[in-house]
């Protein structure tokens, strides 16, 4: 019904009702990567800073990237074409390497009289992928650049110096990719260490498409790099993720005080990010905790008559399923100690022997979160009303 209303609104606004034409309303809602604010009031915005179109080796026009990103509820995206790898250049000549960004930006623009969700356009961030054949340096994305042509040529340090002079945020792409790293392990090379030391390299992909890397995660923590997840999509998001089944593209959550392009850039540079990958959240401990505390609550009820057995609702306002392990002393009457709270839903529990419900707290390991390789976030929750 909502889709039908949106479609009608789009027709009335003179725009093609693309979003409603294919997905049903339920799927359209399921696929959006939207999180509540953190307890300290920051917005949690999903961005994908690594995608491709036909302007490098992708299979789609930039407009399709924009439409997918809108459907996924992204706040911002980049079409980061390979600078040095241009297999379609004879079919699609484009001497201006900003062309893909320009087309995506135009596609993302909304009419001035748009209402509601459409009133806030998807932000398209200008970016490119520095694409070297060997590791090091491998591939490095530069986003928030002002002119891709100026960073097109030269060796990587020079390219990154120019990108940084343009104000770029830069990150090491898929540092464990088997095409360049046959053992599948990310290793910090002297060149990467130097780029980080010189503040030319600011982040690293811990998750890319269908892959996630503990070694990249450890490099991020050891070197205080921003932690990113990206789709690196070349085909279609709909082909690569089980969207109807509750899946989402690999992406980055940015924790920001300002819902603007500058706010996203500042949060990236400050490392206030969490990678979202296959319903897992990976990031620095304080960032993962902020996202989970913003989206996971408990509500303590009154004891069942003549007992000290207390009902508790565990409420998940996030788009990912939370897998919780009860690691506190409290016992459950009707569940095992590991259970899943589905995205956007409430899980009902009964707790045994709670003499004073107003003092109840529950301590969980959140098994689909990572604050370091193989290490899950643990947190204690209290009912916000009674405490
Ligand atoms: Zn590519
Ligand atoms: Zn790449």
mmCIF file of C-alpha atoms and ligand atoms in Angstrom:
data_model
loop_
_atom_site.group_PDB
_atom_site.id
_atom_site.type_symbol
_atom_site.label_atom_id
_atom_site.label_comp_id
_atom_site.label_asym_id
_atom_site.label_seq_id
_atom_site.Cartn_x
_atom_site.Cartn_y
_atom_site.Cartn_z
ATOM 1 C CA UNK A 1 0.000 0.000 0.000
ATOM 2 C CA UNK A 2 2.818 2.321 0.935
ATOM 3 C CA UNK A 3 4.497 1.494 -2.376
ATOM 4 C CA UNK A 4 1.301 2.296 -4.247
ATOM 5 C CA UNK A 5 1.031 5.659 -2.503
ATOM 6 C CA UNK A 6 4.670 6.433 -3.256
ATOM 7 C CA UNK A 7 4.182 5.383 -6.872
ATOM 8 C CA UNK A 8 1.178 7.670 -7.187
ATOM 9 C CA UNK A 9 3.105 10.513 -5.562
ATOM 10 C CA UNK A 10 5.968 9.924 -7.977
ATOM 11 C CA UNK A 11 3.594 10.018 -10.965
ATOM 12 C CA UNK A 12 2.021 13.216 -9.682
ATOM 13 C CA UNK A 13 5.506 14.692 -9.248
ATOM 14 C CA UNK A 14 6.260 13.858 -12.862
ATOM 15 C CA UNK A 15 8.947 11.275 -12.060
ATOM 16 C CA UNK A 16 9.004 7.659 -13.187
ATOM 17 C CA UNK A 17 7.883 5.351 -10.323
ATOM 18 C CA UNK A 18 10.987 3.178 -10.604
ATOM 19 C CA UNK A 19 11.305 2.155 -6.961
ATOM 20 C CA UNK A 20 7.772 0.821 -6.679
ATOM 21 C CA UNK A 21 7.662 -0.859 -10.053
ATOM 22 C CA UNK A 22 9.742 -3.871 -9.100
ATOM 23 C CA UNK A 23 9.887 -4.413 -5.337
ATOM 24 C CA UNK A 24 6.872 -4.978 -3.160
ATOM 25 C CA UNK A 25 6.501 -2.671 -0.193
ATOM 26 C CA UNK A 26 7.674 -5.355 2.247
ATOM 27 C CA UNK A 27 10.869 -6.071 0.326
ATOM 28 C CA UNK A 28 11.517 -2.376 -0.146
ATOM 29 C CA UNK A 29 11.297 -1.862 3.623
ATOM 30 C CA UNK A 30 13.348 -4.980 4.454
ATOM 31 C CA UNK A 31 16.286 -3.961 2.310
ATOM 32 C CA UNK A 32 16.785 -0.520 3.808
ATOM 33 C CA UNK A 33 19.866 -0.221 6.050
ATOM 34 C CA UNK A 34 18.500 2.207 8.623
ATOM 35 C CA UNK A 35 19.544 2.360 12.278
ATOM 36 C CA UNK A 36 18.251 4.489 15.176
ATOM 37 C CA UNK A 37 20.516 7.165 16.623
ATOM 38 C CA UNK A 38 23.207 6.322 19.169
ATOM 39 C CA UNK A 39 22.436 7.027 22.861
ATOM 40 C CA UNK A 40 24.517 10.240 22.617
ATOM 41 C CA UNK A 41 22.366 11.459 19.733
ATOM 42 C CA UNK A 42 24.567 10.770 16.732
ATOM 43 C CA UNK A 43 23.028 9.580 13.472
ATOM 44 C CA UNK A 44 24.017 6.158 12.146
ATOM 45 C CA UNK A 45 24.139 6.543 8.367
ATOM 46 C CA UNK A 46 24.806 3.760 5.855
ATOM 47 C CA UNK A 47 27.243 4.582 3.057
ATOM 48 C CA UNK A 48 28.850 2.533 0.273
ATOM 49 C CA UNK A 49 32.073 4.147 -0.918
ATOM 50 C CA UNK A 50 33.207 1.474 -3.388
ATOM 51 C CA UNK A 51 31.071 0.662 -6.444
ATOM 52 C CA UNK A 52 31.644 0.492 -10.197
ATOM 53 C CA UNK A 53 29.721 1.310 -13.368
ATOM 54 C CA UNK A 54 30.364 0.896 -17.097
ATOM 55 C CA UNK A 55 32.762 3.838 -16.771
ATOM 56 C CA UNK A 56 35.295 1.270 -15.539
ATOM 57 C CA UNK A 57 34.534 -2.479 -15.343
ATOM 58 C CA UNK A 58 31.000 -2.430 -13.954
ATOM 59 C CA UNK A 59 27.963 -3.743 -15.831
ATOM 60 C CA UNK A 60 25.537 -0.833 -15.313
ATOM 61 C CA UNK A 61 25.104 2.866 -16.029
ATOM 62 C CA UNK A 62 25.722 5.111 -12.967
ATOM 63 C CA UNK A 63 21.968 5.837 -12.666
ATOM 64 C CA UNK A 64 21.401 2.194 -11.681
ATOM 65 C CA UNK A 65 23.935 2.498 -8.848
ATOM 66 C CA UNK A 66 21.967 5.491 -7.584
ATOM 67 C CA UNK A 67 18.629 3.700 -7.768
ATOM 68 C CA UNK A 68 19.996 0.678 -5.891
ATOM 69 C CA UNK A 69 21.459 2.934 -3.194
ATOM 70 C CA UNK A 70 18.123 4.703 -2.733
ATOM 71 C CA UNK A 71 16.348 1.376 -2.371
ATOM 72 C CA UNK A 72 18.922 0.296 0.201
ATOM 73 C CA UNK A 73 18.323 3.428 2.270
ATOM 74 C CA UNK A 74 21.904 4.612 1.908
ATOM 75 C CA UNK A 75 22.692 8.162 2.971
ATOM 76 C CA UNK A 76 25.630 8.444 0.583
ATOM 77 C CA UNK A 77 27.528 6.480 -2.061
ATOM 78 C CA UNK A 78 30.445 6.782 -4.451
ATOM 79 C CA UNK A 79 30.912 5.391 -7.945
ATOM 80 C CA UNK A 80 34.630 4.722 -7.613
ATOM 81 C CA UNK A 81 35.809 3.847 -11.098
ATOM 82 C CA UNK A 82 39.208 2.248 -11.620
ATOM 83 C CA UNK A 83 41.548 5.003 -12.835
ATOM 84 C CA UNK A 84 44.035 2.611 -14.470
ATOM 85 C CA UNK A 85 41.657 -0.166 -15.610
ATOM 86 C CA UNK A 86 39.247 0.829 -18.370
ATOM 87 C CA UNK A 87 38.024 -2.229 -20.305
ATOM 88 C CA UNK A 88 35.047 -0.343 -21.837
ATOM 89 C CA UNK A 89 36.978 2.740 -22.944
ATOM 90 C CA UNK A 90 36.639 2.040 -26.702
ATOM 91 C CA UNK A 91 32.857 1.628 -26.367
ATOM 92 C CA UNK A 92 32.411 4.478 -23.886
ATOM 93 C CA UNK A 93 35.173 7.025 -24.421
ATOM 94 C CA UNK A 94 35.272 9.586 -21.610
ATOM 95 C CA UNK A 95 38.321 11.828 -21.450
ATOM 96 C CA UNK A 96 36.851 13.406 -18.307
ATOM 97 C CA UNK A 97 37.186 10.847 -15.496
ATOM 98 C CA UNK A 98 34.636 12.776 -13.419
ATOM 99 C CA UNK A 99 31.901 11.797 -15.880
ATOM 100 C CA UNK A 100 30.567 8.836 -13.884
ATOM 101 C CA UNK A 101 30.253 11.013 -10.764
ATOM 102 C CA UNK A 102 28.506 13.748 -12.750
ATOM 103 C CA UNK A 103 25.938 11.319 -14.157
ATOM 104 C CA UNK A 104 25.306 9.731 -10.744
ATOM 105 C CA UNK A 105 24.915 13.157 -9.152
ATOM 106 C CA UNK A 106 22.381 14.195 -11.776
ATOM 107 C CA UNK A 107 20.478 10.933 -11.284
ATOM 108 C CA UNK A 108 20.369 11.491 -7.515
ATOM 109 C CA UNK A 109 19.039 15.040 -7.746
ATOM 110 C CA UNK A 110 15.426 15.480 -6.675
ATOM 111 C CA UNK A 111 12.897 17.994 -7.835
ATOM 112 C CA UNK A 112 12.626 21.076 -5.585
ATOM 113 C CA UNK A 113 8.976 20.349 -4.760
ATOM 114 C CA UNK A 114 9.573 16.760 -3.610
ATOM 115 C CA UNK A 115 8.037 15.683 -0.318
ATOM 116 C CA UNK A 116 8.962 13.236 2.422
ATOM 117 C CA UNK A 117 11.732 10.710 1.814
ATOM 118 C CA UNK A 118 12.351 12.052 -1.679
ATOM 119 C CA UNK A 119 13.005 15.554 -0.353
ATOM 120 C CA UNK A 120 16.425 14.543 0.903
ATOM 121 C CA UNK A 121 18.536 13.451 -2.032
ATOM 122 C CA UNK A 122 20.992 10.587 -1.847
ATOM 123 C CA UNK A 123 24.425 12.164 -1.556
ATOM 124 C CA UNK A 124 26.825 11.095 -4.290
ATOM 125 C CA UNK A 125 30.437 11.480 -3.187
ATOM 126 C CA UNK A 126 33.058 11.971 -5.906
ATOM 127 C CA UNK A 127 35.627 9.186 -5.790
ATOM 128 C CA UNK A 128 38.037 7.019 -7.776
ATOM 129 C CA UNK A 129 39.905 3.760 -7.309
ATOM 130 C CA UNK A 130 43.677 3.907 -7.693
ATOM 131 C CA UNK A 131 44.266 0.504 -9.274
ATOM 132 C CA UNK A 132 47.777 -0.914 -9.314
ATOM 133 C CA UNK A 133 48.413 -4.406 -10.657
ATOM 134 C CA UNK A 134 50.584 -5.590 -7.796
ATOM 135 C CA UNK A 135 50.533 -5.508 -4.003
ATOM 136 C CA UNK A 136 51.898 -3.198 -2.722
ATOM 137 C CA UNK A 137 50.072 -0.931 -3.126
ATOM 138 C CA UNK A 138 47.157 -2.901 -4.607
ATOM 139 C CA UNK A 139 43.962 -0.846 -4.826
ATOM 140 C CA UNK A 140 43.203 2.326 -2.864
ATOM 141 C CA UNK A 141 40.014 4.398 -3.021
ATOM 142 C CA UNK A 142 40.062 8.181 -2.752
ATOM 143 C CA UNK A 143 36.671 9.771 -2.043
ATOM 144 C CA UNK A 144 35.627 13.399 -1.521
ATOM 145 C CA UNK A 145 38.039 14.314 -4.319
ATOM 146 C CA UNK A 146 37.416 17.379 -6.475
ATOM 147 C CA UNK A 147 38.982 16.225 -9.770
ATOM 148 C CA UNK A 148 39.631 12.594 -10.727
ATOM 149 C CA UNK A 149 41.651 13.668 -13.785
ATOM 150 C CA UNK A 150 44.325 15.197 -11.581
ATOM 151 C CA UNK A 151 44.985 11.887 -9.785
ATOM 152 C CA UNK A 152 44.759 9.692 -12.879
ATOM 153 C CA UNK A 153 48.477 9.251 -13.547
ATOM 154 C CA UNK A 154 51.669 8.636 -11.643
ATOM 155 C CA UNK A 155 52.731 6.355 -8.826
ATOM 156 C CA UNK A 156 50.574 5.816 -5.801
ATOM 157 C CA UNK A 157 52.265 8.185 -3.352
ATOM 158 C CA UNK A 158 51.965 11.071 -5.797
ATOM 159 C CA UNK A 159 48.345 10.189 -6.567
ATOM 160 C CA UNK A 160 47.508 10.098 -2.870
ATOM 161 C CA UNK A 161 49.294 13.392 -2.256
ATOM 162 C CA UNK A 162 47.186 15.047 -4.955
ATOM 163 C CA UNK A 163 43.999 13.405 -3.646
ATOM 164 C CA UNK A 164 44.779 14.533 -0.100
ATOM 165 C CA UNK A 165 45.462 18.059 -1.337
ATOM 166 C CA UNK A 166 41.910 17.916 -2.746
ATOM 167 C CA UNK A 167 40.642 17.017 0.741
ATOM 168 C CA UNK A 168 40.140 13.304 0.116
ATOM 169 C CA UNK A 169 39.408 10.496 2.527
ATOM 170 C CA UNK A 170 41.374 7.437 1.350
ATOM 171 C CA UNK A 171 41.209 3.733 2.170
ATOM 172 C CA UNK A 172 43.008 0.506 1.291
ATOM 173 C CA UNK A 173 40.707 -1.791 -0.688
ATOM 174 C CA UNK A 174 40.457 -5.562 -0.183
ATOM 175 C CA UNK A 175 44.023 -5.862 1.197
ATOM 176 C CA UNK A 176 43.647 -9.654 1.430
ATOM 177 C CA UNK A 177 42.292 -10.199 -2.107
ATOM 178 C CA UNK A 178 43.615 -13.509 -3.423
ATOM 179 C CA UNK A 179 44.345 -12.109 -6.919
ATOM 180 C CA UNK A 180 47.066 -9.981 -5.329
ATOM 181 C CA UNK A 181 47.592 -11.814 -2.021
ATOM 182 C CA UNK A 182 47.514 -15.560 -2.713
ATOM 183 C CA UNK A 183 47.418 -16.593 0.964
ATOM 184 C CA UNK A 184 44.327 -14.455 1.573
ATOM 185 C CA UNK A 185 45.961 -12.603 4.479
ATOM 186 C CA UNK A 186 46.305 -8.827 4.689
ATOM 187 C CA UNK A 187 49.873 -7.777 5.509
ATOM 188 C CA UNK A 188 51.006 -4.265 6.303
ATOM 189 C CA UNK A 189 53.833 -3.535 3.856
ATOM 190 C CA UNK A 190 56.484 -0.847 4.446
ATOM 191 C CA UNK A 191 54.827 1.243 1.721
ATOM 192 C CA UNK A 192 51.413 1.104 3.427
ATOM 193 C CA UNK A 193 53.010 1.854 6.800
ATOM 194 C CA UNK A 194 54.670 4.917 5.278
ATOM 195 C CA UNK A 195 51.413 6.090 3.641
ATOM 196 C CA UNK A 196 49.655 5.790 7.009
ATOM 197 C CA UNK A 197 52.481 7.580 8.833
ATOM 198 C CA UNK A 198 52.348 10.404 6.293
ATOM 199 C CA UNK A 199 48.561 10.635 6.820
ATOM 200 C CA UNK A 200 47.942 9.863 3.142
ATOM 201 C CA UNK A 201 45.965 6.662 3.916
ATOM 202 C CA UNK A 202 43.110 6.877 6.419
ATOM 203 C CA UNK A 203 41.033 3.712 6.303
ATOM 204 C CA UNK A 204 40.887 0.044 5.318
ATOM 205 C CA UNK A 205 38.260 -2.360 4.056
ATOM 206 C CA UNK A 206 37.644 -5.048 6.640
ATOM 207 C CA UNK A 207 34.750 -6.349 4.552
ATOM 208 C CA UNK A 208 34.379 -6.192 0.772
ATOM 209 C CA UNK A 209 31.431 -7.791 -1.027
ATOM 210 C CA UNK A 210 31.178 -11.374 0.218
ATOM 211 C CA UNK A 211 34.540 -11.327 2.046
ATOM 212 C CA UNK A 212 35.601 -10.346 5.558
ATOM 213 C CA UNK A 213 39.171 -10.331 6.878
ATOM 214 C CA UNK A 214 40.471 -10.708 10.430
ATOM 215 C CA UNK A 215 43.954 -9.672 9.305
ATOM 216 C CA UNK A 216 42.638 -6.456 7.762
ATOM 217 C CA UNK A 217 40.636 -5.857 10.958
ATOM 218 C CA UNK A 218 43.787 -6.220 13.060
ATOM 219 C CA UNK A 219 45.706 -3.807 10.800
ATOM 220 C CA UNK A 220 42.877 -1.293 11.271
ATOM 221 C CA UNK A 221 43.051 -1.570 15.074
ATOM 222 C CA UNK A 222 46.864 -1.527 15.228
ATOM 223 C CA UNK A 223 47.132 1.567 13.016
ATOM 224 C CA UNK A 224 43.996 3.444 14.073
ATOM 225 C CA UNK A 225 42.505 3.301 10.579
ATOM 226 C CA UNK A 226 38.818 3.833 9.841
ATOM 227 C CA UNK A 227 37.047 0.483 9.421
ATOM 228 C CA UNK A 228 35.057 0.118 6.230
ATOM 229 C CA UNK A 229 32.716 -2.319 4.562
ATOM 230 C CA UNK A 230 31.891 -1.840 0.887
ATOM 231 C CA UNK A 231 29.978 -3.738 -1.775
ATOM 232 C CA UNK A 232 32.567 -3.220 -4.559
ATOM 233 C CA UNK A 233 29.572 -4.098 -6.720
ATOM 234 C CA UNK A 234 30.152 -4.560 -10.453
ATOM 235 C CA UNK A 235 26.894 -6.315 -11.412
ATOM 236 C CA UNK A 236 23.663 -5.695 -9.520
ATOM 237 C CA UNK A 237 23.104 -5.523 -5.751
ATOM 238 C CA UNK A 238 19.960 -7.608 -6.327
ATOM 239 C CA UNK A 239 22.010 -10.409 -7.879
ATOM 240 C CA UNK A 240 24.619 -10.483 -5.140
ATOM 241 C CA UNK A 241 22.606 -10.243 -1.899
ATOM 242 C CA UNK A 242 19.492 -12.022 -0.604
ATOM 243 C CA UNK A 243 17.523 -8.811 -0.177
ATOM 244 C CA UNK A 244 14.100 -10.449 0.026
ATOM 245 C CA UNK A 245 15.470 -12.801 2.706
ATOM 246 C CA UNK A 246 16.574 -9.928 4.933
ATOM 247 C CA UNK A 247 20.097 -9.616 3.524
ATOM 248 C CA UNK A 248 21.883 -6.328 2.913
ATOM 249 C CA UNK A 249 24.789 -5.146 0.815
ATOM 250 C CA UNK A 250 28.127 -4.883 2.576
ATOM 251 C CA UNK A 251 28.438 -1.234 3.625
ATOM 252 C CA UNK A 252 29.769 1.168 6.247
ATOM 253 C CA UNK A 253 27.799 2.755 9.082
ATOM 254 C CA UNK A 254 28.999 6.285 9.789
ATOM 255 C CA UNK A 255 28.347 7.738 13.264
ATOM 256 C CA UNK A 256 27.966 11.459 12.783
ATOM 257 C CA UNK A 257 26.632 14.542 14.539
ATOM 258 C CA UNK A 258 25.647 16.125 11.200
ATOM 259 C CA UNK A 259 23.561 14.499 8.461
ATOM 260 C CA UNK A 260 25.537 16.227 5.717
ATOM 261 C CA UNK A 261 28.344 15.389 3.319
ATOM 262 C CA UNK A 262 30.805 17.245 5.586
ATOM 263 C CA UNK A 263 29.459 15.386 8.611
ATOM 264 C CA UNK A 264 30.089 12.029 6.912
ATOM 265 C CA UNK A 265 33.593 13.072 5.879
ATOM 266 C CA UNK A 266 34.475 14.273 9.387
ATOM 267 C CA UNK A 267 33.204 11.019 10.931
ATOM 268 C CA UNK A 268 35.188 8.941 8.430
ATOM 269 C CA UNK A 269 38.346 10.903 9.169
ATOM 270 C CA UNK A 270 37.727 10.496 12.909
ATOM 271 C CA UNK A 271 37.280 6.725 12.422
ATOM 272 C CA UNK A 272 33.702 6.717 13.728
ATOM 273 C CA UNK A 273 32.565 3.817 11.573
ATOM 274 C CA UNK A 274 31.254 0.253 11.735
ATOM 275 C CA UNK A 275 31.353 -2.221 8.849
ATOM 276 C CA UNK A 276 28.096 -4.078 8.193
ATOM 277 C CA UNK A 277 28.655 -7.445 6.560
ATOM 278 C CA UNK A 278 26.263 -10.387 6.214
ATOM 279 C CA UNK A 279 24.288 -9.251 9.300
ATOM 280 C CA UNK A 280 27.518 -8.806 11.284
ATOM 281 C CA UNK A 281 28.789 -5.514 12.690
ATOM 282 C CA UNK A 282 32.569 -5.021 12.928
ATOM 283 C CA UNK A 283 34.372 -1.984 14.287
ATOM 284 C CA UNK A 284 36.218 -0.370 17.123
ATOM 285 C CA UNK A 285 34.596 -1.271 20.477
ATOM 286 C CA UNK A 286 33.139 2.164 21.249
ATOM 287 C CA UNK A 287 31.568 2.443 17.790
ATOM 288 C CA UNK A 288 30.009 -1.024 17.783
ATOM 289 C CA UNK A 289 28.689 -0.451 21.305
ATOM 290 C CA UNK A 290 27.129 2.893 20.316
ATOM 291 C CA UNK A 291 25.316 1.300 17.365
ATOM 292 C CA UNK A 292 24.082 -1.669 19.400
ATOM 293 C CA UNK A 293 23.006 0.426 22.408
ATOM 294 C CA UNK A 294 21.037 2.658 20.042
ATOM 295 C CA UNK A 295 19.137 -0.276 18.597
ATOM 296 C CA UNK A 296 18.857 -2.967 21.310
ATOM 297 C CA UNK A 297 16.735 -2.409 24.434
ATOM 298 C CA UNK A 298 15.101 -4.435 27.171
ATOM 299 C CA UNK A 299 11.712 -3.820 28.710
ATOM 300 C CA UNK A 300 11.111 -5.485 32.095
ATOM 301 C CA UNK A 301 7.547 -6.483 32.914
ATOM 302 C CA UNK A 302 5.827 -7.298 36.228
ATOM 303 C CA UNK A 303 6.275 -10.755 37.804
ATOM 304 C CA UNK A 304 3.833 -13.501 36.929
ATOM 305 C CA UNK A 305 1.213 -13.832 39.728
ATOM 306 C CA UNK A 306 2.564 -15.356 42.964
ATOM 307 C CA UNK A 307 6.038 -15.899 41.451
ATOM 308 C CA UNK A 308 9.387 -14.176 41.009
ATOM 309 C CA UNK A 309 9.342 -15.109 37.317
ATOM 310 C CA UNK A 310 9.534 -11.917 35.256
ATOM 311 C CA UNK A 311 8.780 -11.341 31.572
ATOM 312 C CA UNK A 312 11.362 -9.342 29.644
ATOM 313 C CA UNK A 313 11.048 -8.055 26.089
ATOM 314 C CA UNK A 314 14.269 -7.715 24.104
ATOM 315 C CA UNK A 315 13.651 -5.114 21.404
ATOM 316 C CA UNK A 316 15.727 -4.919 18.209
ATOM 317 C CA UNK A 317 15.256 -1.684 16.231
ATOM 318 C CA UNK A 318 18.058 -2.481 13.782
ATOM 319 C CA UNK A 319 17.929 -4.040 10.299
ATOM 320 C CA UNK A 320 20.199 -6.939 11.382
ATOM 321 C CA UNK A 321 19.330 -9.961 13.501
ATOM 322 C CA UNK A 322 21.087 -9.825 16.873
ATOM 323 C CA UNK A 323 22.370 -13.186 18.126
ATOM 324 C CA UNK A 324 22.620 -12.895 21.903
ATOM 325 C CA UNK A 325 24.385 -15.108 24.436
ATOM 326 C CA UNK A 326 23.305 -14.632 28.038
ATOM 327 C CA UNK A 327 26.566 -14.412 30.008
ATOM 328 C CA UNK A 328 25.136 -12.937 33.225
ATOM 329 C CA UNK A 329 23.988 -14.885 36.306
ATOM 330 C CA UNK A 330 20.281 -14.589 35.424
ATOM 331 C CA UNK A 331 18.510 -17.713 34.250
ATOM 332 C CA UNK A 332 15.800 -18.072 31.618
ATOM 333 C CA UNK A 333 12.609 -20.009 32.245
ATOM 334 C CA UNK A 334 11.731 -20.636 28.606
ATOM 335 C CA UNK A 335 14.871 -20.238 26.436
ATOM 336 C CA UNK A 336 18.393 -21.498 26.022
ATOM 337 C CA UNK A 337 21.195 -19.089 26.771
ATOM 338 C CA UNK A 338 21.699 -18.246 23.075
ATOM 339 C CA UNK A 339 18.840 -16.795 21.055
ATOM 340 C CA UNK A 340 18.214 -14.550 18.062
ATOM 341 C CA UNK A 341 16.260 -11.316 18.084
ATOM 342 C CA UNK A 342 15.191 -10.775 14.493
ATOM 343 C CA UNK A 343 15.647 -7.442 12.758
ATOM 344 C CA UNK A 344 12.932 -4.958 13.677
ATOM 345 C CA UNK A 345 11.239 -7.275 16.170
ATOM 346 C CA UNK A 346 10.772 -8.072 19.845
ATOM 347 C CA UNK A 347 11.751 -11.294 21.594
ATOM 348 C CA UNK A 348 9.833 -12.331 24.711
ATOM 349 C CA UNK A 349 11.686 -14.032 27.578
ATOM 350 C CA UNK A 350 10.773 -15.253 31.052
ATOM 351 C CA UNK A 351 13.446 -14.875 33.732
ATOM 352 C CA UNK A 352 13.590 -17.066 36.814
ATOM 353 C CA UNK A 353 13.961 -15.831 40.375
ATOM 354 C CA UNK A 354 13.992 -12.039 40.069
ATOM 355 C CA UNK A 355 13.228 -10.722 43.586
ATOM 356 C CA UNK A 356 13.373 -7.044 42.513
ATOM 357 C CA UNK A 357 12.582 -6.388 38.828
ATOM 358 C CA UNK A 358 13.546 -2.702 39.188
ATOM 359 C CA UNK A 359 17.152 -3.761 39.763
ATOM 360 C CA UNK A 360 17.308 -6.275 36.909
ATOM 361 C CA UNK A 361 20.041 -6.034 34.300
ATOM 362 C CA UNK A 362 21.011 -8.535 31.635
ATOM 363 C CA UNK A 363 24.500 -9.069 30.254
ATOM 364 C CA UNK A 364 24.841 -10.331 26.697
ATOM 365 C CA UNK A 365 27.540 -11.172 24.263
ATOM 366 C CA UNK A 366 26.296 -10.034 20.868
ATOM 367 C CA UNK A 367 27.623 -12.877 18.756
ATOM 368 C CA UNK A 368 27.133 -11.166 15.380
ATOM 369 C CA UNK A 369 29.299 -8.205 16.413
ATOM 370 C CA UNK A 370 33.087 -7.975 16.390
ATOM 371 C CA UNK A 371 35.182 -5.452 18.332
ATOM 372 C CA UNK A 372 38.409 -7.247 17.355
ATOM 373 C CA UNK A 373 39.050 -10.452 15.404
ATOM 374 C CA UNK A 374 37.050 -13.295 17.019
ATOM 375 C CA UNK A 375 35.977 -11.013 19.863
ATOM 376 C CA UNK A 376 32.335 -10.083 20.419
ATOM 377 C CA UNK A 377 30.839 -7.006 22.045
ATOM 378 C CA UNK A 378 29.577 -7.664 25.572
ATOM 379 C CA UNK A 379 27.165 -5.248 27.175
ATOM 380 C CA UNK A 380 24.791 -4.918 30.099
ATOM 381 C CA UNK A 381 21.258 -3.684 29.424
ATOM 382 C CA UNK A 382 18.769 -2.182 31.863
ATOM 383 C CA UNK A 383 15.178 -1.171 31.370
ATOM 384 C CA UNK A 384 15.328 2.526 30.462
ATOM 385 C CA UNK A 385 12.119 3.319 32.335
ATOM 386 C CA UNK A 386 12.695 1.597 35.675
ATOM 387 C CA UNK A 387 16.372 2.566 36.035
HETATM 388 ZN ZN1 LIG B 1 36.617 -3.566 -10.751
HETATM 389 ZN ZN1 LIG B 2 39.564 -2.946 -6.380
#
